mmCIF file of C-alpha atoms and ligand atoms in Angstrom:
data_model
loop_
_atom_site.group_PDB
_atom_site.id
_atom_site.type_symbol
_atom_site.label_atom_id
_atom_site.label_comp_id
_atom_site.label_asym_id
_atom_site.label_seq_id
_atom_site.Cartn_x
_atom_site.Cartn_y
_atom_site.Cartn_z
ATOM 1 C CA UNK A 525 8.388 9.608 -20.870
ATOM 2 C CA UNK A 526 5.186 11.421 -21.700
ATOM 3 C CA UNK A 527 6.168 14.294 -19.489
ATOM 4 C CA UNK A 528 9.893 14.469 -20.120
ATOM 5 C CA UNK A 529 10.035 13.683 -23.890
ATOM 6 C CA UNK A 530 6.525 14.461 -25.450
ATOM 7 C CA UNK A 531 5.499 17.543 -23.408
ATOM 8 C CA UNK A 532 8.595 19.586 -24.522
ATOM 9 C CA UNK A 533 7.452 18.917 -28.226
ATOM 10 C CA UNK A 534 4.247 20.931 -27.509
ATOM 11 C CA UNK A 535 6.107 23.910 -28.712
ATOM 12 C CA UNK A 536 5.644 22.487 -32.299
ATOM 13 C CA UNK A 537 2.718 20.157 -31.781
ATOM 14 C CA UNK A 538 0.276 21.968 -29.586
ATOM 15 C CA UNK A 539 -1.765 18.845 -28.742
ATOM 16 C CA UNK A 540 1.199 17.521 -26.848
ATOM 17 C CA UNK A 541 0.535 20.064 -24.177
ATOM 18 C CA UNK A 542 -1.877 17.537 -22.736
ATOM 19 C CA UNK A 543 1.119 15.494 -21.391
ATOM 20 C CA UNK A 544 1.765 18.304 -18.888
ATOM 21 C CA UNK A 545 -1.533 17.642 -17.048
ATOM 22 C CA UNK A 546 -1.420 15.396 -14.027
ATOM 23 C CA UNK A 547 -5.003 14.366 -14.644
ATOM 24 C CA UNK A 548 -4.235 13.004 -18.136
ATOM 25 C CA UNK A 549 -1.126 11.109 -17.054
ATOM 26 C CA UNK A 550 -3.166 9.764 -14.061
ATOM 27 C CA UNK A 551 -5.647 8.278 -16.452
ATOM 28 C CA UNK A 552 -2.982 6.910 -18.719
ATOM 29 C CA UNK A 553 -1.088 5.400 -15.818
ATOM 30 C CA UNK A 554 -4.302 3.681 -14.697
ATOM 31 C CA UNK A 555 -4.954 2.240 -18.183
ATOM 32 C CA UNK A 556 -1.381 1.001 -18.696
ATOM 33 C CA UNK A 557 -1.273 -0.476 -15.212
ATOM 34 C CA UNK A 558 -4.562 -2.431 -15.594
ATOM 35 C CA UNK A 559 -3.786 -3.807 -18.970
ATOM 36 C CA UNK A 560 -0.193 -4.690 -18.250
ATOM 37 C CA UNK A 561 -0.897 -6.362 -14.945
ATOM 38 C CA UNK A 562 -3.686 -8.553 -16.382
ATOM 39 C CA UNK A 563 -1.384 -9.775 -19.176
ATOM 40 C CA UNK A 564 1.720 -10.170 -16.971
ATOM 41 C CA UNK A 565 -0.361 -11.713 -14.260
ATOM 42 C CA UNK A 566 -1.374 -14.711 -16.281
ATOM 43 C CA UNK A 567 2.217 -15.234 -17.523
ATOM 44 C CA UNK A 568 3.518 -15.033 -13.982
ATOM 45 C CA UNK A 569 1.012 -17.559 -12.615
ATOM 46 C CA UNK A 570 1.779 -19.947 -15.376
ATOM 47 C CA UNK A 571 5.576 -19.653 -14.729
ATOM 48 C CA UNK A 572 5.223 -20.098 -10.920
ATOM 49 C CA UNK A 573 3.045 -23.119 -11.388
ATOM 50 C CA UNK A 574 5.407 -24.720 -13.800
ATOM 51 C CA UNK A 575 8.266 -24.100 -11.351
ATOM 52 C CA UNK A 576 6.029 -25.204 -8.449
ATOM 53 C CA UNK A 577 6.872 -22.050 -6.528
ATOM 54 C CA UNK A 578 3.852 -22.223 -4.209
ATOM 55 C CA UNK A 579 2.681 -21.020 -0.866
ATOM 56 C CA UNK A 580 3.550 -23.021 2.235
ATOM 57 C CA UNK A 581 0.515 -23.036 4.429
ATOM 58 C CA UNK A 582 0.975 -23.290 8.281
ATOM 59 C CA UNK A 583 -0.922 -26.236 9.917
ATOM 60 C CA UNK A 584 -1.977 -24.083 12.871
ATOM 61 C CA UNK A 585 -4.167 -21.814 10.743
ATOM 62 C CA UNK A 586 -7.816 -22.272 9.895
ATOM 63 C CA UNK A 587 -8.348 -25.742 8.410
ATOM 64 C CA UNK A 588 -10.052 -24.089 5.426
ATOM 65 C CA UNK A 589 -6.609 -22.665 4.395
ATOM 66 C CA UNK A 590 -4.851 -25.998 4.048
ATOM 67 C CA UNK A 591 -6.242 -26.481 0.497
ATOM 68 C CA UNK A 592 -4.447 -23.202 -0.418
ATOM 69 C CA UNK A 593 -1.018 -24.836 -0.110
ATOM 70 C CA UNK A 594 0.902 -24.592 -3.418
ATOM 71 C CA UNK A 595 -0.922 -21.506 -4.522
ATOM 72 C CA UNK A 596 1.604 -19.348 -6.459
ATOM 73 C CA UNK A 597 2.830 -16.401 -4.338
ATOM 74 C CA UNK A 598 5.064 -13.359 -4.826
ATOM 75 C CA UNK A 599 2.483 -11.833 -7.076
ATOM 76 C CA UNK A 600 3.706 -8.564 -5.662
ATOM 77 C CA UNK A 601 6.405 -8.774 -8.354
ATOM 78 C CA UNK A 602 3.711 -8.136 -10.950
ATOM 79 C CA UNK A 603 2.043 -5.384 -8.963
ATOM 80 C CA UNK A 604 5.168 -3.385 -8.186
ATOM 81 C CA UNK A 605 6.710 -4.174 -11.574
ATOM 82 C CA UNK A 606 3.548 -2.797 -13.245
ATOM 83 C CA UNK A 607 3.644 0.329 -11.095
ATOM 84 C CA UNK A 608 7.267 1.088 -12.095
ATOM 85 C CA UNK A 609 6.389 0.260 -15.757
ATOM 86 C CA UNK A 610 3.414 2.651 -15.852
ATOM 87 C CA UNK A 611 5.511 5.340 -14.076
ATOM 88 C CA UNK A 612 8.167 4.952 -16.739
ATOM 89 C CA UNK A 613 5.544 6.392 -19.214
ATOM 90 C CA UNK A 614 3.625 8.762 -16.938
ATOM 91 C CA UNK A 615 5.777 10.020 -14.029
ATOM 92 C CA UNK A 616 7.395 13.518 -13.572
ATOM 93 C CA UNK A 617 10.782 12.439 -12.253
ATOM 94 C CA UNK A 618 11.678 15.939 -11.274
ATOM 95 C CA UNK A 619 9.168 15.575 -8.353
ATOM 96 C CA UNK A 620 11.079 14.807 -5.171
ATOM 97 C CA UNK A 621 7.999 13.378 -3.563
ATOM 98 C CA UNK A 622 7.671 10.952 -6.513
ATOM 99 C CA UNK A 623 11.299 9.884 -6.231
ATOM 100 C CA UNK A 624 11.071 9.341 -2.434
ATOM 101 C CA UNK A 625 7.868 7.400 -2.713
ATOM 102 C CA UNK A 626 9.334 5.128 -5.428
ATOM 103 C CA UNK A 627 12.513 4.747 -3.409
ATOM 104 C CA UNK A 628 10.646 3.588 -0.234
ATOM 105 C CA UNK A 629 8.446 1.230 -2.388
ATOM 106 C CA UNK A 630 11.615 -0.199 -3.960
ATOM 107 C CA UNK A 631 13.367 -0.731 -0.698
ATOM 108 C CA UNK A 632 10.502 -2.628 0.816
ATOM 109 C CA UNK A 633 10.054 -4.507 -2.465
ATOM 110 C CA UNK A 634 13.594 -5.762 -2.069
ATOM 111 C CA UNK A 635 13.080 -6.696 1.557
ATOM 112 C CA UNK A 636 9.882 -8.622 0.785
ATOM 113 C CA UNK A 637 11.434 -10.315 -2.265
ATOM 114 C CA UNK A 638 14.411 -11.612 -0.189
ATOM 115 C CA UNK A 639 11.891 -12.790 2.524
ATOM 116 C CA UNK A 640 9.684 -14.505 0.092
ATOM 117 C CA UNK A 641 12.627 -16.002 -1.806
ATOM 118 C CA UNK A 642 14.025 -17.617 1.397
ATOM 119 C CA UNK A 643 10.471 -18.904 2.377
ATOM 120 C CA UNK A 644 9.057 -19.987 -0.897
ATOM 121 C CA UNK A 645 11.894 -20.675 -3.256
ATOM 122 C CA UNK A 646 14.596 -21.855 -0.792
ATOM 123 C CA UNK A 647 11.838 -23.575 1.427
ATOM 124 C CA UNK A 648 13.435 -21.881 4.448
ATOM 125 C CA UNK A 649 10.110 -21.165 6.200
ATOM 126 C CA UNK A 650 11.379 -18.439 8.575
ATOM 127 C CA UNK A 651 12.730 -16.114 5.926
ATOM 128 C CA UNK A 652 14.324 -12.938 7.255
ATOM 129 C CA UNK A 653 14.080 -12.560 11.073
ATOM 130 C CA UNK A 654 11.483 -10.159 12.443
ATOM 131 C CA UNK A 655 14.204 -8.008 13.895
ATOM 132 C CA UNK A 656 16.046 -7.875 10.540
ATOM 133 C CA UNK A 657 12.905 -6.914 8.742
ATOM 134 C CA UNK A 658 12.134 -4.077 11.302
ATOM 135 C CA UNK A 659 15.704 -2.704 11.043
ATOM 136 C CA UNK A 660 15.548 -2.566 7.292
ATOM 137 C CA UNK A 661 12.054 -0.965 7.423
ATOM 138 C CA UNK A 662 12.983 1.630 9.972
ATOM 139 C CA UNK A 663 16.303 2.424 8.258
ATOM 140 C CA UNK A 664 14.486 3.126 4.978
ATOM 141 C CA UNK A 665 11.710 5.154 6.695
ATOM 142 C CA UNK A 666 13.991 7.278 8.879
ATOM 143 C CA UNK A 667 16.386 8.055 5.985
ATOM 144 C CA UNK A 668 13.416 9.150 3.841
ATOM 145 C CA UNK A 669 11.999 11.191 6.678
ATOM 146 C CA UNK A 670 15.316 12.833 7.445
ATOM 147 C CA UNK A 671 15.815 13.681 3.738
ATOM 148 C CA UNK A 672 12.266 15.143 3.272
ATOM 149 C CA UNK A 673 12.650 17.478 6.302
ATOM 150 C CA UNK A 674 16.330 18.374 5.645
ATOM 151 C CA UNK A 675 15.413 19.322 2.028
ATOM 152 C CA UNK A 676 12.373 21.308 3.292
ATOM 153 C CA UNK A 677 10.039 19.177 1.113
ATOM 154 C CA UNK A 678 7.634 18.876 4.175
ATOM 155 C CA UNK A 679 7.575 20.557 7.527
ATOM 156 C CA UNK A 680 7.517 18.981 11.008
ATOM 157 C CA UNK A 681 4.015 19.915 11.792
ATOM 158 C CA UNK A 682 1.236 17.465 12.588
ATOM 159 C CA UNK A 683 -2.209 17.988 11.079
ATOM 160 C CA UNK A 684 -5.486 16.349 12.234
ATOM 161 C CA UNK A 685 -8.797 15.879 10.485
ATOM 162 C CA UNK A 686 -11.537 18.419 11.347
ATOM 163 C CA UNK A 687 -8.860 20.921 12.592
ATOM 164 C CA UNK A 688 -7.694 23.934 10.598
ATOM 165 C CA UNK A 689 -3.924 24.392 10.651
ATOM 166 C CA UNK A 690 -1.226 22.251 12.479
ATOM 167 C CA UNK A 691 -1.929 20.974 16.024
ATOM 168 C CA UNK A 692 1.704 20.435 16.891
ATOM 169 C CA UNK A 693 5.225 21.113 15.686
ATOM 170 C CA UNK A 694 7.172 17.901 16.435
ATOM 171 C CA UNK A 695 10.665 19.186 15.413
ATOM 172 C CA UNK A 696 13.024 16.372 14.651
ATOM 173 C CA UNK A 697 10.872 13.995 16.574
ATOM 174 C CA UNK A 698 8.778 14.002 13.383
ATOM 175 C CA UNK A 699 11.344 11.865 11.674
ATOM 176 C CA UNK A 700 10.691 9.103 14.325
ATOM 177 C CA UNK A 701 6.926 9.638 13.803
ATOM 178 C CA UNK A 702 7.482 9.080 10.093
ATOM 179 C CA UNK A 703 9.303 5.753 10.829
ATOM 180 C CA UNK A 704 6.348 4.638 12.905
ATOM 181 C CA UNK A 705 3.802 5.527 10.336
ATOM 182 C CA UNK A 706 5.675 3.908 7.315
ATOM 183 C CA UNK A 707 6.817 0.772 9.165
ATOM 184 C CA UNK A 708 3.421 0.448 10.876
ATOM 185 C CA UNK A 709 1.550 0.747 7.646
ATOM 186 C CA UNK A 710 3.886 -1.749 5.877
ATOM 187 C CA UNK A 711 3.385 -4.394 8.665
ATOM 188 C CA UNK A 712 -0.316 -3.752 9.064
ATOM 189 C CA UNK A 713 -0.891 -4.413 5.350
ATOM 190 C CA UNK A 714 1.252 -7.542 5.608
ATOM 191 C CA UNK A 715 -0.894 -8.813 8.543
ATOM 192 C CA UNK A 716 -4.131 -8.068 6.553
ATOM 193 C CA UNK A 717 -2.972 -10.133 3.593
ATOM 194 C CA UNK A 718 -4.495 -13.393 4.891
ATOM 195 C CA UNK A 719 -7.558 -13.945 2.718
ATOM 196 C CA UNK A 720 -8.063 -13.878 -1.040
ATOM 197 C CA UNK A 721 -8.159 -10.175 -2.104
ATOM 198 C CA UNK A 722 -8.513 -9.011 1.536
ATOM 199 C CA UNK A 723 -5.416 -6.718 1.374
ATOM 200 C CA UNK A 724 -5.641 -5.519 -2.300
ATOM 201 C CA UNK A 725 -9.199 -4.115 -1.777
ATOM 202 C CA UNK A 726 -8.261 -1.552 0.970
ATOM 203 C CA UNK A 727 -4.891 -0.874 -0.743
ATOM 204 C CA UNK A 728 -7.024 0.301 -3.866
ATOM 205 C CA UNK A 729 -9.344 2.428 -1.763
ATOM 206 C CA UNK A 730 -6.585 3.876 0.312
ATOM 207 C CA UNK A 731 -4.492 4.780 -2.834
ATOM 208 C CA UNK A 732 -7.564 6.397 -4.336
ATOM 209 C CA UNK A 733 -8.190 8.579 -1.146
ATOM 210 C CA UNK A 734 -4.459 9.508 -0.785
ATOM 211 C CA UNK A 735 -4.242 10.302 -4.511
ATOM 212 C CA UNK A 736 -7.104 12.689 -4.296
ATOM 213 C CA UNK A 737 -5.611 14.341 -1.168
ATOM 214 C CA UNK A 738 -2.308 14.635 -2.988
ATOM 215 C CA UNK A 739 -3.920 16.329 -5.896
ATOM 216 C CA UNK A 740 -5.703 18.830 -3.547
ATOM 217 C CA UNK A 741 -2.609 19.410 -1.441
ATOM 218 C CA UNK A 742 -0.434 20.059 -4.546
ATOM 219 C CA UNK A 743 -2.925 22.709 -5.811
ATOM 220 C CA UNK A 744 -2.482 26.039 -4.076
ATOM 221 C CA UNK A 745 -6.011 27.270 -4.552
ATOM 222 C CA UNK A 746 -7.649 23.966 -3.543
ATOM 223 C CA UNK A 747 -5.347 23.571 -0.574
ATOM 224 C CA UNK A 748 -6.042 27.012 0.819
ATOM 225 C CA UNK A 749 -9.864 26.547 0.095
ATOM 226 C CA UNK A 750 -9.840 23.277 2.039
ATOM 227 C CA UNK A 751 -7.453 24.536 4.744
ATOM 228 C CA UNK A 752 -5.044 21.664 4.063
ATOM 229 C CA UNK A 753 -1.258 22.163 3.980
ATOM 230 C CA UNK A 754 0.082 22.901 0.506
ATOM 231 C CA UNK A 755 3.006 20.653 -0.587
ATOM 232 C CA UNK A 756 4.808 21.692 -3.707
ATOM 233 C CA UNK A 757 4.837 19.131 -6.534
ATOM 234 C CA UNK A 758 2.759 16.625 -4.347
ATOM 235 C CA UNK A 759 0.025 16.360 -6.917
ATOM 236 C CA UNK A 760 2.316 14.103 -8.942
ATOM 237 C CA UNK A 761 1.704 11.350 -6.379
ATOM 238 C CA UNK A 762 -1.799 11.005 -7.844
ATOM 239 C CA UNK A 763 -0.170 9.383 -10.915
ATOM 240 C CA UNK A 764 1.402 6.792 -8.641
ATOM 241 C CA UNK A 765 -1.889 6.203 -6.915
ATOM 242 C CA UNK A 766 -3.564 5.547 -10.273
ATOM 243 C CA UNK A 767 -0.779 3.068 -11.227
ATOM 244 C CA UNK A 768 -1.482 1.292 -7.846
ATOM 245 C CA UNK A 769 -5.163 1.180 -8.525
ATOM 246 C CA UNK A 770 -4.553 -0.206 -12.061
ATOM 247 C CA UNK A 771 -2.068 -2.735 -10.884
ATOM 248 C CA UNK A 772 -4.272 -3.683 -8.020
ATOM 249 C CA UNK A 773 -7.275 -4.179 -10.242
ATOM 250 C CA UNK A 774 -5.192 -6.321 -12.533
ATOM 251 C CA UNK A 775 -3.858 -8.412 -9.535
ATOM 252 C CA UNK A 776 -7.352 -8.749 -8.089
ATOM 253 C CA UNK A 777 -8.464 -10.328 -11.488
ATOM 254 C CA UNK A 778 -6.347 -13.367 -10.264
ATOM 255 C CA UNK A 779 -6.276 -12.936 -6.453
ATOM 256 C CA UNK A 780 -10.135 -12.797 -6.139
ATOM 257 C CA UNK A 781 -11.573 -15.823 -4.329
ATOM 258 C CA UNK A 782 -10.536 -18.568 -5.033
ATOM 259 C CA UNK A 783 -7.126 -16.997 -5.414
ATOM 260 C CA UNK A 784 -4.844 -18.151 -8.300
ATOM 261 C CA UNK A 785 -1.992 -16.090 -6.752
ATOM 262 C CA UNK A 786 -1.025 -14.415 -3.517
ATOM 263 C CA UNK A 787 0.997 -11.085 -3.452
ATOM 264 C CA UNK A 788 3.516 -12.313 -0.957
ATOM 265 C CA UNK A 789 5.630 -10.171 1.424
ATOM 266 C CA UNK A 790 7.153 -8.624 -1.730
ATOM 267 C CA UNK A 791 3.683 -7.087 -2.361
ATOM 268 C CA UNK A 792 2.299 -6.433 1.063
ATOM 269 C CA UNK A 793 5.429 -4.834 2.614
ATOM 270 C CA UNK A 794 6.135 -2.599 -0.393
ATOM 271 C CA UNK A 795 2.429 -1.364 -0.888
ATOM 272 C CA UNK A 796 2.079 -0.783 2.799
ATOM 273 C CA UNK A 797 5.353 1.223 2.857
ATOM 274 C CA UNK A 798 4.123 3.178 -0.169
ATOM 275 C CA UNK A 799 0.831 4.099 1.412
ATOM 276 C CA UNK A 800 2.658 5.108 4.636
ATOM 277 C CA UNK A 801 5.089 7.452 2.904
ATOM 278 C CA UNK A 802 2.325 8.970 0.760
ATOM 279 C CA UNK A 803 0.367 9.656 3.896
ATOM 280 C CA UNK A 804 3.409 11.446 5.354
ATOM 281 C CA UNK A 805 4.057 13.443 2.124
ATOM 282 C CA UNK A 806 0.493 14.590 2.041
ATOM 283 C CA UNK A 807 0.586 15.524 5.730
ATOM 284 C CA UNK A 808 -2.361 13.225 6.325
ATOM 285 C CA UNK A 809 -0.837 10.568 8.731
ATOM 286 C CA UNK A 810 -3.747 10.807 11.287
ATOM 287 C CA UNK A 811 -6.429 10.868 8.489
ATOM 288 C CA UNK A 812 -4.701 7.704 7.075
ATOM 289 C CA UNK A 813 -5.678 5.970 10.322
ATOM 290 C CA UNK A 814 -9.254 6.419 9.026
ATOM 291 C CA UNK A 815 -8.502 5.733 5.464
ATOM 292 C CA UNK A 816 -6.546 2.512 6.258
ATOM 293 C CA UNK A 817 -8.910 1.563 9.134
ATOM 294 C CA UNK A 818 -9.043 -2.113 8.095
ATOM 295 C CA UNK A 819 -5.179 -2.208 8.347
ATOM 296 C CA UNK A 820 -5.321 -0.546 11.756
ATOM 297 C CA UNK A 821 -8.038 -2.959 13.108
ATOM 298 C CA UNK A 822 -6.107 -5.972 11.766
ATOM 299 C CA UNK A 823 -2.822 -4.862 13.451
ATOM 300 C CA UNK A 824 -4.715 -3.872 16.646
ATOM 301 C CA UNK A 825 -6.376 -7.269 16.914
ATOM 302 C CA UNK A 826 -2.947 -9.006 16.836
ATOM 303 C CA UNK A 827 -1.518 -6.603 19.421
ATOM 304 C CA UNK A 828 -4.516 -7.113 21.646
ATOM 305 C CA UNK A 829 -4.636 -10.871 21.225
ATOM 306 C CA UNK A 830 -0.852 -11.203 21.990
ATOM 307 C CA UNK A 831 -1.051 -8.900 25.017
ATOM 308 C CA UNK A 832 -4.106 -10.656 26.400
ATOM 309 C CA UNK A 833 -2.564 -14.132 25.951
ATOM 310 C CA UNK A 834 0.769 -13.060 27.523
ATOM 311 C CA UNK A 835 -0.947 -11.388 30.559
ATOM 312 C CA UNK A 836 -4.058 -13.401 31.010
ATOM 313 C CA UNK A 837 -3.359 -16.578 29.212
ATOM 314 C CA UNK A 838 -6.676 -15.880 27.484
ATOM 315 C CA UNK A 839 -7.484 -15.002 23.901
ATOM 316 C CA UNK A 840 -9.846 -12.149 22.975
ATOM 317 C CA UNK A 841 -10.510 -13.383 19.455
ATOM 318 C CA UNK A 842 -10.901 -16.941 18.206
ATOM 319 C CA UNK A 843 -7.792 -16.173 16.221
ATOM 320 C CA UNK A 844 -5.889 -13.050 15.210
ATOM 321 C CA UNK A 845 -5.674 -11.167 12.852
ATOM 322 C CA UNK A 846 -9.405 -10.503 13.109
ATOM 323 C CA UNK A 847 -10.275 -11.893 9.598
ATOM 324 C CA UNK A 848 -9.504 -15.377 11.020
ATOM 325 C CA UNK A 849 -11.819 -14.704 13.928
ATOM 326 C CA UNK A 850 -14.760 -14.207 11.543
ATOM 327 C CA UNK A 851 -13.726 -17.247 9.552
ATOM 328 C CA UNK A 852 -13.759 -19.414 12.752
ATOM 329 C CA UNK A 853 -17.152 -17.885 13.645
ATOM 330 C CA UNK A 854 -18.475 -19.542 10.456
ATOM 331 C CA UNK A 855 -18.427 -16.626 7.952
ATOM 332 C CA UNK A 856 -17.486 -17.953 4.470
ATOM 333 C CA UNK A 857 -14.144 -16.479 3.298
ATOM 334 C CA UNK A 858 -15.818 -14.368 0.433
ATOM 335 C CA UNK A 859 -18.173 -12.788 2.955
ATOM 336 C CA UNK A 860 -15.324 -11.694 5.247
ATOM 337 C CA UNK A 861 -13.460 -10.215 2.339
ATOM 338 C CA UNK A 862 -16.412 -8.316 0.732
ATOM 339 C CA UNK A 863 -17.583 -6.923 4.073
ATOM 340 C CA UNK A 864 -14.094 -5.660 4.795
ATOM 341 C CA UNK A 865 -14.017 -4.114 1.252
ATOM 342 C CA UNK A 866 -17.444 -2.345 2.021
ATOM 343 C CA UNK A 867 -15.933 -0.920 5.188
ATOM 344 C CA UNK A 868 -12.870 0.242 3.368
ATOM 345 C CA UNK A 869 -14.971 2.065 0.662
ATOM 346 C CA UNK A 870 -16.911 3.836 3.386
ATOM 347 C CA UNK A 871 -13.747 4.823 5.344
ATOM 348 C CA UNK A 872 -12.184 6.172 2.068
ATOM 349 C CA UNK A 873 -15.341 8.216 1.218
ATOM 350 C CA UNK A 874 -15.642 9.559 4.830
ATOM 351 C CA UNK A 875 -11.947 10.517 4.897
ATOM 352 C CA UNK A 876 -12.333 12.602 1.678
ATOM 353 C CA UNK A 877 -15.518 14.144 3.120
ATOM 354 C CA UNK A 878 -13.580 15.299 6.242
ATOM 355 C CA UNK A 879 -11.465 17.504 3.941
ATOM 356 C CA UNK A 880 -14.460 19.912 3.839
ATOM 357 C CA UNK A 881 -15.156 19.557 7.553
ATOM 358 C CA UNK A 882 -12.500 21.887 9.015
HETATM 359 C C1 57M B 2216 1.439 -12.367 7.120
HETATM 360 N N1 57M B 2216 0.513 -14.167 5.992
HETATM 361 C C2 57M B 2216 -0.606 -15.108 5.800
HETATM 362 C C3 57M B 2216 0.697 -14.919 1.332
HETATM 363 C C4 57M B 2216 0.552 -13.369 1.457
HETATM 364 C C5 57M B 2216 2.220 -12.352 14.997
HETATM 365 C C6 57M B 2216 1.237 -13.040 14.085
HETATM 366 C C7 57M B 2216 -0.050 -12.424 14.036
HETATM 367 C C8 57M B 2216 1.856 -13.163 12.609
HETATM 368 C C9 57M B 2216 0.917 -13.564 11.656
HETATM 369 C C10 57M B 2216 1.662 -13.926 10.313
HETATM 370 O O1 57M B 2216 2.209 -14.884 10.174
HETATM 371 N N2 57M B 2216 1.574 -13.017 9.373
HETATM 372 C C11 57M B 2216 2.265 -13.047 8.124
HETATM 373 C C12 57M B 2216 0.175 -13.136 6.880
HETATM 374 C C13 57M B 2216 -0.352 -16.126 4.715
HETATM 375 O O2 57M B 2216 -0.151 -15.245 3.487
HETATM 376 C C14 57M B 2216 1.001 -15.306 2.864
HETATM 377 O O3 57M B 2216 1.722 -14.150 3.377
HETATM 378 C C15 57M B 2216 1.710 -13.069 2.469
HETATM 379 C C16 57M B 2216 1.404 -11.720 3.091
HETATM 380 N N3 57M B 2216 2.501 -11.412 3.877
HETATM 381 O O4 57M B 2216 0.705 -12.822 0.239
HETATM 382 O O5 57M B 2216 1.813 -15.225 0.591
HETATM 383 C C17 57M B 2216 -1.548 -17.017 4.549
HETATM 384 O O6 57M B 2216 -2.723 -16.241 4.306
HETATM 385 C C18 57M B 2216 -3.617 -16.843 3.427
HETATM 386 N N4 57M B 2216 -3.834 -15.974 2.335
HETATM 387 C C19 57M B 2216 -4.880 -16.212 1.504
HETATM 388 N N5 57M B 2216 -5.186 -15.411 0.413
HETATM 389 C C20 57M B 2216 -4.373 -14.366 0.081
HETATM 390 O O7 57M B 2216 -4.688 -13.620 -0.947
HETATM 391 O O8 57M B 2216 -5.721 -17.136 1.796
HETATM 392 C C21 57M B 2216 -2.910 -14.863 1.931
HETATM 393 C C22 57M B 2216 -3.172 -14.117 0.919
HETATM 394 C C23 57M B 2216 -1.477 -17.928 3.264
HETATM 395 C C24 57M B 2216 -2.907 -18.193 2.962
HETATM 396 O O9 57M B 2216 -3.380 -19.215 3.798
HETATM 397 O O10 57M B 2216 -0.713 -19.081 3.572
HETATM 398 C C25 57M B 2216 -0.848 -15.805 7.101
HETATM 399 O O11 57M B 2216 -1.927 -15.861 7.570
HETATM 400 O O12 57M B 2216 0.160 -16.421 7.540
HETATM 401 N N6 57M B 2216 0.297 -14.882 12.086
HETATM 402 C C26 57M B 2216 -0.908 -15.082 11.658
HETATM 403 O O13 57M B 2216 -1.638 -14.349 10.985
HETATM 404 C C27 57M B 2216 -1.533 -16.316 12.361
HETATM 405 N N7 57M B 2216 -2.144 -15.960 13.538
HETATM 406 C C28 57M B 2216 -1.711 -16.322 14.752
HETATM 407 O O14 57M B 2216 -0.802 -17.049 14.986
HETATM 408 N N8 57M B 2216 -2.510 -15.698 15.832
HETATM 409 C C29 57M B 2216 -2.153 -16.085 17.225
HETATM 410 C C30 57M B 2216 -1.314 -14.949 17.908
HETATM 411 C C31 57M B 2216 0.147 -15.023 17.256
HETATM 412 C C32 57M B 2216 -2.051 -13.586 17.562
HETATM 413 C C33 57M B 2216 -3.437 -16.161 17.931
HETATM 414 O O15 57M B 2216 -4.563 -15.698 17.460
HETATM 415 O O16 57M B 2216 -3.422 -16.615 19.124
HETATM 416 C C34 57M B 2216 -2.562 -16.966 11.401
HETATM 417 N N9 57M B 2216 -1.909 -17.231 10.131
HETATM 418 C C35 57M B 2216 -1.518 -18.501 9.867
HETATM 419 N N10 57M B 2216 -1.619 -19.475 10.695
HETATM 420 N N11 57M B 2216 -0.965 -18.728 8.678
HETATM 421 C C36 57M B 2216 -3.154 -18.163 12.116
HETATM 422 C C37 57M B 2216 -2.235 -19.319 11.944
#
């Protein structure tokens, strides 16, 4: 609203010119999202408790998790709802990257909502089948990828950290690559979301990094100074990143240990998909492997554990994903969480530093 309704009034009221600036709308989006998510979060938790819509906890997990049964989940409704609410005020909806990012986020939000609804509200513990989830995720990602390339929003070239210019032109294979990045990110965040605040921490640091990269990539002079690919109108994604950070901080107010609410698949799948498509739009998919390093390690730990068990009948970790391994080694849950946050902050800062190392 600020951009579309108030900025045009700057002809008569010069002060309204400020609504044009991405930096101003970024700050406002962060403020709105933080305040709105803290208020809505409390209302949501009270509602879910009254309805007794709580988490079902599997018996085969760490014993320390059994006491978590009944914790309200699907808190992702508050996170994503807050992001869209903040974007209503602060977004520039003429930006195709913004529309595509919100579209992918919404599609994964609906997928996660249906999955959680079946598991939590209908007590059907399986939810949507793994195949069905993957089909929905890939269909969304491939459609978004095809549209972005067909419309010339992004090119099909691959860029790497520390290297000036593209390393490869993937042609239409890039659409498949986009699918792997977006679906991989969504599922990696989903796997990471297994301890109080463990996922939302790296989501906040990743959104911050990608938001800064988007601002730089959308600014011709900065992009050429840093030798990063210029993508028109991409700077507007920093407003979404600020909304994610604000909604994430507000969610963490309740999800911090001991959690009063979990985000559910409705939150993890959609936020992971959002980070993935923003990494694609900012041409920083490989850099995102560093930024989202915690998500990568969590997913890799599962792949290695399953492969090892299937081939050698032996486990590499006490339990996968790797956060459970540290829990079973005797690390208290808060210590695992905060140490993973510290690593995420370091990875985010390092990724930003690499922009200058080309
Ligand atoms: C997503 N979900 C949490 C909560 C959250 C293939 C296999 C690795 C799959 C994996 C799995 O089931 N992943 C599903 C992780 C669950 O959290 C819910 O799910 C949402 C996220 N999608 O928002 O609603 C549990 O995590 C805990 N939790 C918190 N605080 C939070 O803020 O404590 C979540 C958020 C919650 C709560 O206890 O119930 C989850 O862990 O299921 N499977 C696993 O991760 C299992 N690992 C496993 O089986 N490893 C095997 C093989 C397959 C690799 C092995 O090591 O040999 C572990 N998870 C569970 N039980 N629940 C261990 C067994």
